[in-house]
């Protein structure tokens, strides 16, 4: 790995690293925050998956998570949102497909299948790399925003027992039936809509293989609420299948990082309780 940048933050280190991904067949950059407790031994890790047009830096610079993560003793890893540098035909033509829009699926259609396997990257390859090089423990949680919220929920539901907790901000919960998802899934997965259901939160809940409790926060002033996000669909399917869901709606909040920054401490504390870190919450870094 190549160190790209490193800054001291609340007694810990915020860093970016570049590495060669065999899964994605390209070079990738990810960000990692290591709290001061990591200097004494392994710490639990929160995986953060970002949304459309983002990369590994958006959460790091806008969410303001480092202060509380340092107090809790929690590492945070932020992958990029798609392969980079592949320059496939049409890859850079729109914000909701290709660059910055990997949707955390394993593509099956050419030419995307040779690079766009973001699910395998965030579930397998990157965790193995992080554990090889950094003092993080086996305990882990996952969260994300919008497309990344979709990714976090799907990763957790497809891997029962893997993550101690999962949460999402304004997730795309039913991508098999919204414009963003239909465009991405058609390109990455093909025309057979039955194949899409393996990457759809509502469908995975209905399938019933996981009982992973879900925490979802949704702003009611979100421009994409009715056209792309459809939290009421997740609410309905969870009620029908008695799946644990805490869906919290917030007046006046939109889709931006102002929303995430307003509630990120609440999510970090939620994950800390499940990761066994609650007793550290009041201790200074």
Short mmCIF file of C-alpha atoms in Angstrom, two decimals:
data_model
loop_
_atom_site.label_atom_id
_atom_site.label_comp_id
_atom_site.label_asym_id
_atom_site.label_seq_id
_atom_site.Cartn_x
_atom_site.Cartn_y
_atom_site.Cartn_z
CA UNK A 1 0.00 0.00 0.00
CA UNK A 2 1.00 3.60 -0.61
CA UNK A 3 0.27 6.30 1.97
CA UNK A 4 -1.44 9.20 0.16
CA UNK A 5 -2.16 11.53 3.09
CA UNK A 6 -2.10 11.46 6.90
CA UNK A 7 -3.38 13.96 9.44
CA UNK A 8 -3.52 13.95 13.23
CA UNK A 9 -7.13 14.15 14.44
CA UNK A 10 -8.40 14.06 18.04
CA UNK A 11 -5.41 12.06 19.15
CA UNK A 12 -5.76 9.53 16.34
CA UNK A 13 -4.83 9.46 12.67
CA UNK A 14 -6.93 10.16 9.58
CA UNK A 15 -5.20 8.58 6.58
CA UNK A 16 -5.69 7.73 2.93
CA UNK A 17 -4.04 4.74 1.26
CA UNK A 18 -3.72 3.63 -2.34
CA UNK A 19 -3.55 -0.04 -3.24
CA UNK A 20 -4.01 -2.41 -6.14
CA UNK A 21 -7.38 -4.17 -6.08
CA UNK A 22 -7.39 -7.59 -7.70
CA UNK A 23 -11.19 -7.77 -7.39
CA UNK A 24 -11.73 -4.48 -9.25
CA UNK A 25 -8.67 -4.80 -11.48
CA UNK A 26 -7.55 -1.23 -10.84
CA UNK A 27 -5.86 0.98 -8.26
CA UNK A 28 -8.11 2.14 -5.42
CA UNK A 29 -7.89 4.66 -2.57
CA UNK A 30 -9.61 4.25 0.79
CA UNK A 31 -9.66 6.35 3.95
CA UNK A 32 -9.22 5.08 7.50
CA UNK A 33 -9.52 6.79 10.85
CA UNK A 34 -7.64 5.08 13.67
CA UNK A 35 -8.53 6.36 17.16
CA UNK A 36 -5.83 6.82 19.81
CA UNK A 37 -6.82 3.49 21.41
CA UNK A 38 -5.49 1.70 18.30
CA UNK A 39 -1.96 2.49 19.48
CA UNK A 40 -2.52 0.06 22.36
CA UNK A 41 -4.34 -2.76 20.55
CA UNK A 42 -7.03 -3.73 18.04
CA UNK A 43 -10.24 -1.68 17.93
CA UNK A 44 -13.64 -2.41 16.34
CA UNK A 45 -14.29 -0.94 12.91
CA UNK A 46 -17.22 0.85 11.27
CA UNK A 47 -17.42 0.55 7.50
CA UNK A 48 -18.94 3.65 5.90
CA UNK A 49 -20.32 3.42 2.35
CA UNK A 50 -20.90 6.72 0.57
CA UNK A 51 -23.45 7.72 -2.04
CA UNK A 52 -23.61 8.72 -5.69
CA UNK A 53 -20.81 11.01 -6.97
CA UNK A 54 -18.84 10.59 -3.72
CA UNK A 55 -15.43 9.08 -3.04
CA UNK A 56 -13.53 8.13 0.10
CA UNK A 57 -13.15 11.76 1.22
CA UNK A 58 -16.73 13.03 1.49
CA UNK A 59 -17.59 11.44 4.82
CA UNK A 60 -14.13 12.12 6.22
CA UNK A 61 -14.28 15.86 5.57
CA UNK A 62 -18.00 16.58 6.06
CA UNK A 63 -19.51 14.26 8.69
CA UNK A 64 -17.41 15.31 11.70
CA UNK A 65 -17.21 11.75 13.01
CA UNK A 66 -13.61 11.73 14.23
CA UNK A 67 -14.18 13.47 17.58
CA UNK A 68 -16.62 10.89 18.94
CA UNK A 69 -14.88 7.97 17.21
CA UNK A 70 -11.75 8.94 19.15
CA UNK A 71 -13.66 8.90 22.44
CA UNK A 72 -15.35 5.60 21.65
CA UNK A 73 -12.24 3.84 20.37
CA UNK A 74 -13.76 3.06 16.98
CA UNK A 75 -11.94 2.87 13.64
CA UNK A 76 -13.82 4.08 10.56
CA UNK A 77 -12.99 2.87 7.05
CA UNK A 78 -14.38 4.66 4.00
CA UNK A 79 -14.01 2.88 0.64
CA UNK A 80 -14.47 4.64 -2.67
CA UNK A 81 -17.83 4.28 -4.42
CA UNK A 82 -16.67 2.70 -7.69
CA UNK A 83 -13.58 1.49 -9.54
CA UNK A 84 -11.33 4.29 -10.81
CA UNK A 85 -9.13 4.75 -13.84
CA UNK A 86 -10.78 2.07 -15.95
CA UNK A 87 -12.23 4.46 -18.58
CA UNK A 88 -14.86 2.06 -19.88
CA UNK A 89 -17.14 3.26 -22.70
CA UNK A 90 -19.77 5.59 -21.22
CA UNK A 91 -18.36 5.27 -17.72
CA UNK A 92 -18.12 9.00 -17.08
CA UNK A 93 -21.22 10.22 -18.90
CA UNK A 94 -23.71 10.41 -16.01
CA UNK A 95 -23.66 10.85 -12.25
CA UNK A 96 -25.86 7.83 -11.50
CA UNK A 97 -24.03 5.13 -13.46
CA UNK A 98 -20.36 4.29 -13.83
CA UNK A 99 -17.84 6.50 -12.03
CA UNK A 100 -18.91 7.18 -8.46
CA UNK A 101 -21.95 4.92 -8.86
CA UNK A 102 -20.88 1.32 -8.33
CA UNK A 103 -24.03 0.51 -6.30
CA UNK A 104 -22.11 -2.09 -4.25
CA UNK A 105 -23.13 -4.96 -6.53
CA UNK A 106 -21.11 -7.54 -8.45
CA UNK A 107 -21.68 -6.70 -12.10
CA UNK A 108 -22.37 -9.56 -14.47
CA UNK A 109 -22.65 -7.65 -17.75
CA UNK A 110 -19.77 -6.71 -20.07
CA UNK A 111 -17.73 -4.57 -19.87
CA UNK A 112 -18.64 -3.80 -16.24
CA UNK A 113 -18.11 -7.32 -14.88
CA UNK A 114 -14.35 -7.04 -15.31
CA UNK A 115 -14.16 -4.15 -12.81
CA UNK A 116 -17.46 -3.33 -11.12
CA UNK A 117 -17.50 -5.83 -8.27
CA UNK A 118 -17.87 -3.40 -5.41
CA UNK A 119 -19.72 -5.89 -3.22
CA UNK A 120 -16.79 -8.29 -3.18
CA UNK A 121 -14.46 -5.36 -2.62
CA UNK A 122 -16.20 -3.97 0.47
CA UNK A 123 -17.21 -7.33 1.96
CA UNK A 124 -14.07 -9.38 1.30
CA UNK A 125 -11.01 -7.79 -0.27
CA UNK A 126 -10.80 -4.49 1.57
CA UNK A 127 -11.57 -5.96 5.02
CA UNK A 128 -8.84 -8.55 4.56
CA UNK A 129 -6.39 -5.83 3.54
CA UNK A 130 -7.32 -3.58 6.46
CA UNK A 131 -6.98 -6.38 9.00
CA UNK A 132 -3.61 -7.33 7.59
CA UNK A 133 -2.15 -3.84 7.93
CA UNK A 134 -4.02 -2.09 10.75
CA UNK A 135 -4.91 -2.83 14.40
CA UNK A 136 -8.62 -3.54 13.96
CA UNK A 137 -10.50 -6.38 15.60
CA UNK A 138 -12.98 -8.86 14.16
CA UNK A 139 -15.93 -6.85 15.49
CA UNK A 140 -17.47 -4.65 12.84
CA UNK A 141 -20.47 -2.52 11.98
CA UNK A 142 -21.58 -0.98 8.69
CA UNK A 143 -23.40 2.20 7.70
CA UNK A 144 -23.87 4.45 4.71
CA UNK A 145 -25.80 7.18 2.93
CA UNK A 146 -28.18 6.99 -0.04
CA UNK A 147 -26.57 4.55 -2.51
CA UNK A 148 -24.20 3.70 0.35
CA UNK A 149 -27.15 3.19 2.68
CA UNK A 150 -28.46 0.69 0.16
CA UNK A 151 -25.03 -0.93 0.15
CA UNK A 152 -24.82 -1.13 3.93
CA UNK A 153 -28.25 -2.70 4.30
CA UNK A 154 -27.61 -5.20 1.49
CA UNK A 155 -24.19 -6.20 2.84
CA UNK A 156 -25.67 -6.84 6.28
CA UNK A 157 -28.74 -8.73 5.08
CA UNK A 158 -26.71 -10.93 2.73
CA UNK A 159 -24.31 -11.87 5.53
CA UNK A 160 -26.33 -12.81 8.63
CA UNK A 161 -24.23 -12.55 11.77
CA UNK A 162 -21.33 -10.81 10.05
CA UNK A 163 -21.94 -7.28 11.34
CA UNK A 164 -22.74 -6.42 14.94
CA UNK A 165 -24.97 -3.58 13.71
CA UNK A 166 -26.10 -1.74 10.59
CA UNK A 167 -27.55 1.71 10.01
CA UNK A 168 -28.33 3.96 7.05
CA UNK A 169 -29.06 7.56 6.20
CA UNK A 170 -31.67 8.07 3.46
CA UNK A 171 -31.01 4.69 1.82
CA UNK A 172 -32.28 3.53 -1.57
CA UNK A 173 -34.27 0.64 -0.11
CA UNK A 174 -35.97 -0.64 -3.26
CA UNK A 175 -33.52 -0.08 -6.14
CA UNK A 176 -35.22 -2.74 -8.26
CA UNK A 177 -38.14 -0.32 -8.56
CA UNK A 178 -36.77 3.22 -8.73
CA UNK A 179 -35.09 5.13 -11.56
CA UNK A 180 -31.59 5.15 -10.05
CA UNK A 181 -31.65 1.44 -9.37
CA UNK A 182 -33.29 0.43 -12.64
CA UNK A 183 -30.64 2.29 -14.63
CA UNK A 184 -27.75 0.87 -12.60
CA UNK A 185 -29.06 -2.69 -12.36
CA UNK A 186 -29.88 -2.87 -16.07
CA UNK A 187 -26.33 -1.82 -16.92
CA UNK A 188 -24.51 -3.90 -14.33
CA UNK A 189 -26.79 -6.95 -14.02
CA UNK A 190 -28.73 -7.16 -17.30
CA UNK A 191 -32.41 -7.18 -18.23
CA UNK A 192 -33.49 -10.11 -16.04
CA UNK A 193 -35.16 -8.33 -13.15
CA UNK A 194 -35.27 -11.46 -11.03
CA UNK A 195 -31.47 -11.21 -10.76
CA UNK A 196 -31.83 -7.72 -9.29
CA UNK A 197 -33.63 -8.93 -6.18
CA UNK A 198 -30.40 -10.25 -4.65
CA UNK A 199 -29.32 -6.60 -4.36
CA UNK A 200 -32.59 -5.07 -3.12
CA UNK A 201 -33.15 -4.45 0.60
CA UNK A 202 -36.92 -4.90 0.45
CA UNK A 203 -36.55 -8.19 -1.42
CA UNK A 204 -33.90 -9.45 1.01
CA UNK A 205 -36.11 -8.66 3.99
CA UNK A 206 -38.98 -10.54 2.32
CA UNK A 207 -36.67 -13.49 1.67
CA UNK A 208 -36.24 -13.80 5.42
CA UNK A 209 -32.71 -15.21 5.65
CA UNK A 210 -31.56 -12.48 8.05
CA UNK A 211 -33.06 -10.99 11.19
CA UNK A 212 -30.51 -8.16 11.33
CA UNK A 213 -32.10 -5.15 13.09
CA UNK A 214 -32.09 -2.07 10.83
CA UNK A 215 -31.69 1.56 11.92
CA UNK A 216 -32.70 4.06 9.24
CA UNK A 217 -32.89 7.86 9.44
CA UNK A 218 -34.74 9.79 6.73
CA UNK A 219 -35.13 13.53 6.24
CA UNK A 220 -38.60 14.64 5.20
CA UNK A 221 -37.27 17.57 3.13
CA UNK A 222 -35.19 15.17 1.03
CA UNK A 223 -35.56 15.97 -2.68
CA UNK A 224 -35.35 12.25 -3.51
CA UNK A 225 -37.76 10.99 -0.85
CA UNK A 226 -40.71 10.15 -3.10
CA UNK A 227 -38.88 9.50 -6.36
CA UNK A 228 -35.94 7.30 -5.34
CA UNK A 229 -35.83 6.38 -1.64
CA UNK A 230 -39.32 5.11 -0.69
CA UNK A 231 -38.76 4.35 3.02
CA UNK A 232 -42.44 3.45 3.33
CA UNK A 233 -41.76 0.34 1.22
CA UNK A 234 -39.14 -0.86 3.67
CA UNK A 235 -41.46 -0.07 6.55
CA UNK A 236 -44.23 -2.11 4.94
CA UNK A 237 -42.14 -5.20 4.14
CA UNK A 238 -40.54 -5.20 7.60
CA UNK A 239 -43.98 -5.05 9.20
CA UNK A 240 -45.22 -7.89 6.99
CA UNK A 241 -42.28 -10.12 7.89
CA UNK A 242 -41.82 -8.99 11.49
CA UNK A 243 -38.31 -7.76 10.69
CA UNK A 244 -36.75 -5.43 13.31
CA UNK A 245 -36.71 -1.88 11.93
CA UNK A 246 -36.25 1.50 13.57
CA UNK A 247 -37.24 4.07 10.94
CA UNK A 248 -36.94 7.64 12.15
CA UNK A 249 -38.30 10.53 10.09
CA UNK A 250 -36.96 14.05 10.59
CA UNK A 251 -38.77 17.25 9.66
CA UNK A 252 -36.88 19.82 7.54
CA UNK A 253 -33.75 17.71 6.92
CA UNK A 254 -32.65 17.11 3.32
CA UNK A 255 -30.32 14.66 1.55
CA UNK A 256 -27.10 16.53 2.26
CA UNK A 257 -24.21 16.02 4.65
CA UNK A 258 -25.79 18.61 6.94
CA UNK A 259 -28.30 15.84 7.73
CA UNK A 260 -25.57 13.24 8.25
CA UNK A 261 -23.46 15.55 10.43
CA UNK A 262 -26.50 16.31 12.57
CA UNK A 263 -27.11 12.66 13.44
CA UNK A 264 -23.75 10.93 13.02
CA UNK A 265 -22.98 10.95 16.75
CA UNK A 266 -26.26 9.15 17.41
CA UNK A 267 -25.31 6.47 14.88
CA UNK A 268 -21.79 6.11 16.27
CA UNK A 269 -23.17 5.58 19.77
CA UNK A 270 -25.68 3.07 18.41
CA UNK A 271 -22.89 1.06 16.80
CA UNK A 272 -20.66 1.46 19.87
CA UNK A 273 -23.29 -0.22 22.05
CA UNK A 274 -23.44 -3.19 19.70
CA UNK A 275 -19.65 -3.32 19.38
CA UNK A 276 -19.19 -3.40 23.14
CA UNK A 277 -17.82 0.13 23.38
CA UNK A 278 -20.64 1.86 25.27
CA UNK A 279 -18.61 2.01 28.47
CA UNK A 280 -15.99 4.13 26.73
CA UNK A 281 -18.44 6.79 25.52
CA UNK A 282 -17.82 9.22 28.36
CA UNK A 283 -14.05 8.83 28.51
CA UNK A 284 -11.94 11.59 26.90
CA UNK A 285 -9.65 10.73 24.01
#
